[in-house]
Every structure is written in C-alpha cells, then in structure tokens.
Amino acid sequence: YFRMQALREKVRDAVITDVTRNAPFVNARHILVTTEAEANTALTALQNGESFASLAAAVSTDQSAQSGGELGWGAVTGFVKPFADAVRDAEIGALVGPVQTDFGWHILQVRAREEREQTDTEFEQSLNTAFDQYLTDLRAADTTNVQVFDTWADNVPNEPIFAPSL
C-alpha cells in the first residue's frame, strides 16, 4: 500500500506541473437541499427577500445550516468540481444555482474572492484533485485504452491475522 502511494505521488508530481502554490480562495455561503425543486423554491424565496441565514437554518441539509449556511474562507480547489466551478466564476454577491453535486442541490453566494498562498495540506489536495481529474480524462479519452484492475481485493485476508502475544 505504502509503496503504491509513493509511486502514485511520484507519477502525480511528474504529470501535474501547472498547479501553483497560489490559488483562488472564496468566502461563501450555501444552502444544500435534496432536490432541484427544493433548490428552486429556496432561490425564489431568496430573490423575494428571505434572509439567507434564516432560510439556510430552516431548510439546508448541510452542517453549515447551524451557522446560516456560512462556509467561511476556503480554497476553491477544496470543493467538488461543480461547486468549485460555480464559486470560482460567480459574481460577488450574486445568488447562484441550483448547482448539482453528489451531495445534492446548492444555492450559493460568494461574498469575497482573493488569491492566497495555500498551506501544505491545501497544496497537496490541489495536486491530488488535478491528478484525479487527469486520470478521469485519460480514462475517458478515445485515444487511450485504460483498464482498471481491482487487484487489491485479492490481497485482503478473509480472516484477521493476529500477532502472537508476547
């Protein structure tokens, strides 16, 4: 496992060379709901003057509902792709959505955006995200023939192995 992780990191670092230490950060808030219809209803309520914080507290399924949907400052690269694309491109202050992700449907608002230097953890996450996207694109390309094998499952024991007691 550790050998494979080290090899993956080396390949990632050789392939992903365009990720910089600086990245866009956003101060955003959102409302997360289960369906597109619920998202549209929330968007309409906001457009009609409903308080974002009150509505988020009432209907959002995200843990940020407790703080009125506030996500605070975060690197754009730390969000899932559809959400990251939306917060990266959104006009400051505008209501955006519905945006669909694997988590559900979002109505979001970017309050501020600026370039910042990423921490080591954020930079590693940015590299991993870019590498995962590279692999996804490579697998989907018509010019490549990539096969994925789940050979790791063959190496998992059926029963736990216990070390002898001392």
Short mmCIF file of C-alpha atoms in Angstrom, two decimals:
data_model
loop_
_atom_site.label_atom_id
_atom_site.label_comp_id
_atom_site.label_asym_id
_atom_site.label_seq_id
_atom_site.Cartn_x
_atom_site.Cartn_y
_atom_site.Cartn_z
CA TYR A 1 0.00 0.00 0.00
CA PHE A 2 2.67 2.49 1.02
CA ARG A 3 4.80 1.61 -1.99
CA MET A 4 1.84 2.22 -4.31
CA GLN A 5 1.08 5.52 -2.59
CA ALA A 6 4.70 6.63 -3.05
CA LEU A 7 4.64 5.61 -6.73
CA ARG A 8 1.33 7.40 -7.26
CA GLU A 9 2.79 10.57 -5.73
CA LYS A 10 5.86 10.39 -7.98
CA VAL A 11 3.71 9.96 -11.10
CA ARG A 12 1.40 12.76 -9.93
CA ASP A 13 4.34 15.12 -9.42
CA ALA A 14 5.77 14.25 -12.85
CA VAL A 15 2.44 14.76 -14.67
CA ILE A 16 0.88 17.65 -12.75
CA THR A 17 3.23 20.58 -13.19
CA ASP A 18 0.83 23.50 -13.62
CA VAL A 19 -0.59 23.70 -10.07
CA THR A 20 0.85 26.67 -8.21
CA ARG A 21 1.07 27.46 -4.50
CA ASN A 22 -1.31 30.38 -5.02
CA ALA A 23 -4.97 29.63 -5.56
CA PRO A 24 -8.28 31.45 -5.51
CA PHE A 25 -9.98 31.45 -2.12
CA VAL A 26 -13.61 32.37 -1.59
CA ASN A 27 -15.75 33.40 1.32
CA ALA A 28 -19.02 31.69 0.50
CA ARG A 29 -22.28 30.50 1.93
CA HIS A 30 -24.74 27.96 0.61
CA ILE A 31 -27.99 26.16 1.09
CA LEU A 32 -27.95 22.43 0.34
CA VAL A 33 -31.16 20.56 -0.40
CA THR A 34 -32.07 17.17 -1.80
CA THR A 35 -33.96 18.07 -4.98
CA GLU A 36 -33.76 20.64 -7.73
CA ALA A 37 -37.34 21.70 -6.96
CA GLU A 38 -36.38 22.47 -3.36
CA ALA A 39 -33.37 24.44 -4.62
CA ASN A 40 -35.55 26.47 -6.98
CA THR A 41 -38.01 27.17 -4.15
CA ALA A 42 -35.13 28.36 -1.94
CA LEU A 43 -33.74 30.54 -4.73
CA THR A 44 -37.15 32.14 -5.31
CA ALA A 45 -37.52 32.82 -1.58
CA LEU A 46 -34.09 34.49 -1.50
CA GLN A 47 -34.91 36.57 -4.57
CA ASN A 48 -38.10 37.68 -2.80
CA GLY A 49 -36.11 38.98 0.18
CA GLU A 50 -35.95 35.99 2.53
CA SER A 51 -32.92 36.06 4.85
CA PHE A 52 -30.18 33.74 3.58
CA ALA A 53 -29.17 32.75 7.11
CA SER A 54 -32.73 32.05 8.24
CA LEU A 55 -33.55 30.02 5.14
CA ALA A 56 -30.33 28.02 5.40
CA ALA A 57 -31.05 27.25 9.05
CA ALA A 58 -34.58 26.15 8.15
CA VAL A 59 -34.06 24.02 5.03
CA SER A 60 -30.38 23.22 4.41
CA THR A 61 -29.27 19.64 4.99
CA ASP A 62 -25.62 20.65 5.38
CA GLN A 63 -23.99 21.04 8.79
CA SER A 64 -23.34 24.68 7.84
CA ALA A 65 -27.08 25.25 8.35
CA GLN A 66 -26.28 25.81 12.03
CA SER A 67 -24.28 28.89 11.03
CA GLY A 68 -26.74 30.18 8.44
CA GLY A 69 -25.02 28.36 5.58
CA GLU A 70 -21.68 30.12 6.14
CA LEU A 71 -18.72 28.17 4.78
CA GLY A 72 -16.20 30.89 5.57
CA TRP A 73 -12.96 31.16 3.60
CA GLY A 74 -11.76 28.16 1.63
CA ALA A 75 -9.63 27.30 -1.36
CA VAL A 76 -11.71 26.82 -4.49
CA THR A 77 -9.72 23.63 -5.13
CA GLY A 78 -11.08 22.20 -1.87
CA PHE A 79 -14.62 21.97 -3.22
CA VAL A 80 -16.10 19.32 -5.50
CA LYS A 81 -15.85 20.30 -9.18
CA PRO A 82 -19.35 21.66 -9.93
CA PHE A 83 -19.36 23.68 -6.72
CA ALA A 84 -15.76 24.84 -7.28
CA ASP A 85 -16.58 25.97 -10.82
CA ALA A 86 -19.60 27.90 -9.55
CA VAL A 87 -17.78 29.72 -6.73
CA ARG A 88 -14.79 30.45 -8.95
CA ASP A 89 -16.93 32.06 -11.66
CA ALA A 90 -19.74 33.62 -9.60
CA GLU A 91 -20.19 37.37 -9.44
CA ILE A 92 -19.55 38.61 -5.90
CA GLY A 93 -22.85 38.89 -4.03
CA ALA A 94 -24.97 37.19 -6.71
CA LEU A 95 -27.19 34.24 -5.89
CA VAL A 96 -26.09 31.24 -7.96
CA GLY A 97 -27.85 27.98 -8.53
CA PRO A 98 -29.17 25.49 -8.48
CA VAL A 99 -25.81 23.73 -8.71
CA GLN A 100 -25.89 19.93 -8.58
CA THR A 101 -23.16 17.90 -6.87
CA ASP A 102 -23.01 14.39 -5.43
CA PHE A 103 -24.24 15.92 -2.15
CA GLY A 104 -27.42 17.41 -3.58
CA TRP A 105 -28.51 20.78 -4.95
CA HIS A 106 -26.89 24.04 -3.83
CA ILE A 107 -27.86 27.68 -3.87
CA LEU A 108 -24.71 29.64 -3.17
CA GLN A 109 -23.40 33.13 -2.76
CA VAL A 110 -19.77 34.25 -2.92
CA ARG A 111 -19.14 37.12 -0.54
CA ALA A 112 -15.49 37.71 -1.43
CA ARG A 113 -12.68 36.19 -3.52
CA GLU A 114 -8.91 36.62 -3.44
CA GLU A 115 -5.68 34.87 -4.36
CA ARG A 116 -3.83 33.34 -1.39
CA GLU A 117 -0.93 31.03 -0.83
CA GLN A 118 -2.13 27.54 0.00
CA THR A 119 -0.99 25.69 3.09
CA ASP A 120 0.96 22.48 2.52
CA THR A 121 -2.22 20.45 3.10
CA GLU A 122 -4.25 22.57 0.69
CA PHE A 123 -1.49 22.37 -1.92
CA GLU A 124 -1.38 18.56 -1.63
CA GLN A 125 -5.16 18.50 -2.02
CA SER A 126 -4.89 20.69 -5.14
CA LEU A 127 -2.29 18.35 -6.63
CA ASN A 128 -4.42 15.29 -5.86
CA THR A 129 -7.55 16.89 -7.30
CA ALA A 130 -5.71 17.84 -10.50
CA PHE A 131 -4.23 14.33 -10.78
CA ASP A 132 -7.62 12.67 -10.22
CA GLN A 133 -9.07 14.85 -13.00
CA TYR A 134 -6.12 13.97 -15.24
CA LEU A 135 -6.78 10.25 -14.66
CA THR A 136 -10.52 10.67 -15.27
CA ASP A 137 -9.85 12.49 -18.54
CA LEU A 138 -7.26 9.90 -19.57
CA ARG A 139 -9.66 7.02 -18.95
CA ALA A 140 -12.43 8.75 -20.89
CA ALA A 141 -10.30 9.72 -23.92
CA ASP A 142 -10.98 7.89 -27.17
CA THR A 143 -7.25 7.68 -27.88
CA THR A 144 -6.39 5.66 -24.78
CA ASN A 145 -7.17 2.14 -23.75
CA VAL A 146 -7.01 2.16 -19.97
CA GLN A 147 -8.05 -0.84 -17.95
CA VAL A 148 -8.55 -0.68 -14.20
CA PHE A 149 -7.98 -3.80 -12.13
CA ASP A 150 -9.11 -4.15 -8.53
CA THR A 151 -6.28 -6.50 -7.64
CA TRP A 152 -6.04 -5.12 -4.13
CA ALA A 153 -9.10 -7.22 -3.21
CA ASP A 154 -7.08 -10.39 -3.89
CA ASN A 155 -4.65 -9.37 -1.16
CA VAL A 156 -7.18 -8.80 1.61
CA PRO A 157 -7.29 -11.73 4.05
CA ASN A 158 -10.66 -13.34 4.79
CA GLU A 159 -9.86 -13.54 8.49
CA PRO A 160 -7.88 -11.10 10.60
CA ILE A 161 -4.28 -12.07 11.21
CA PHE A 162 -3.29 -11.73 14.84
CA ALA A 163 0.29 -11.46 16.03
CA PRO A 164 1.26 -13.86 18.80
CA SER A 165 1.10 -12.29 22.25
CA LEU A 166 4.35 -11.53 23.98
#
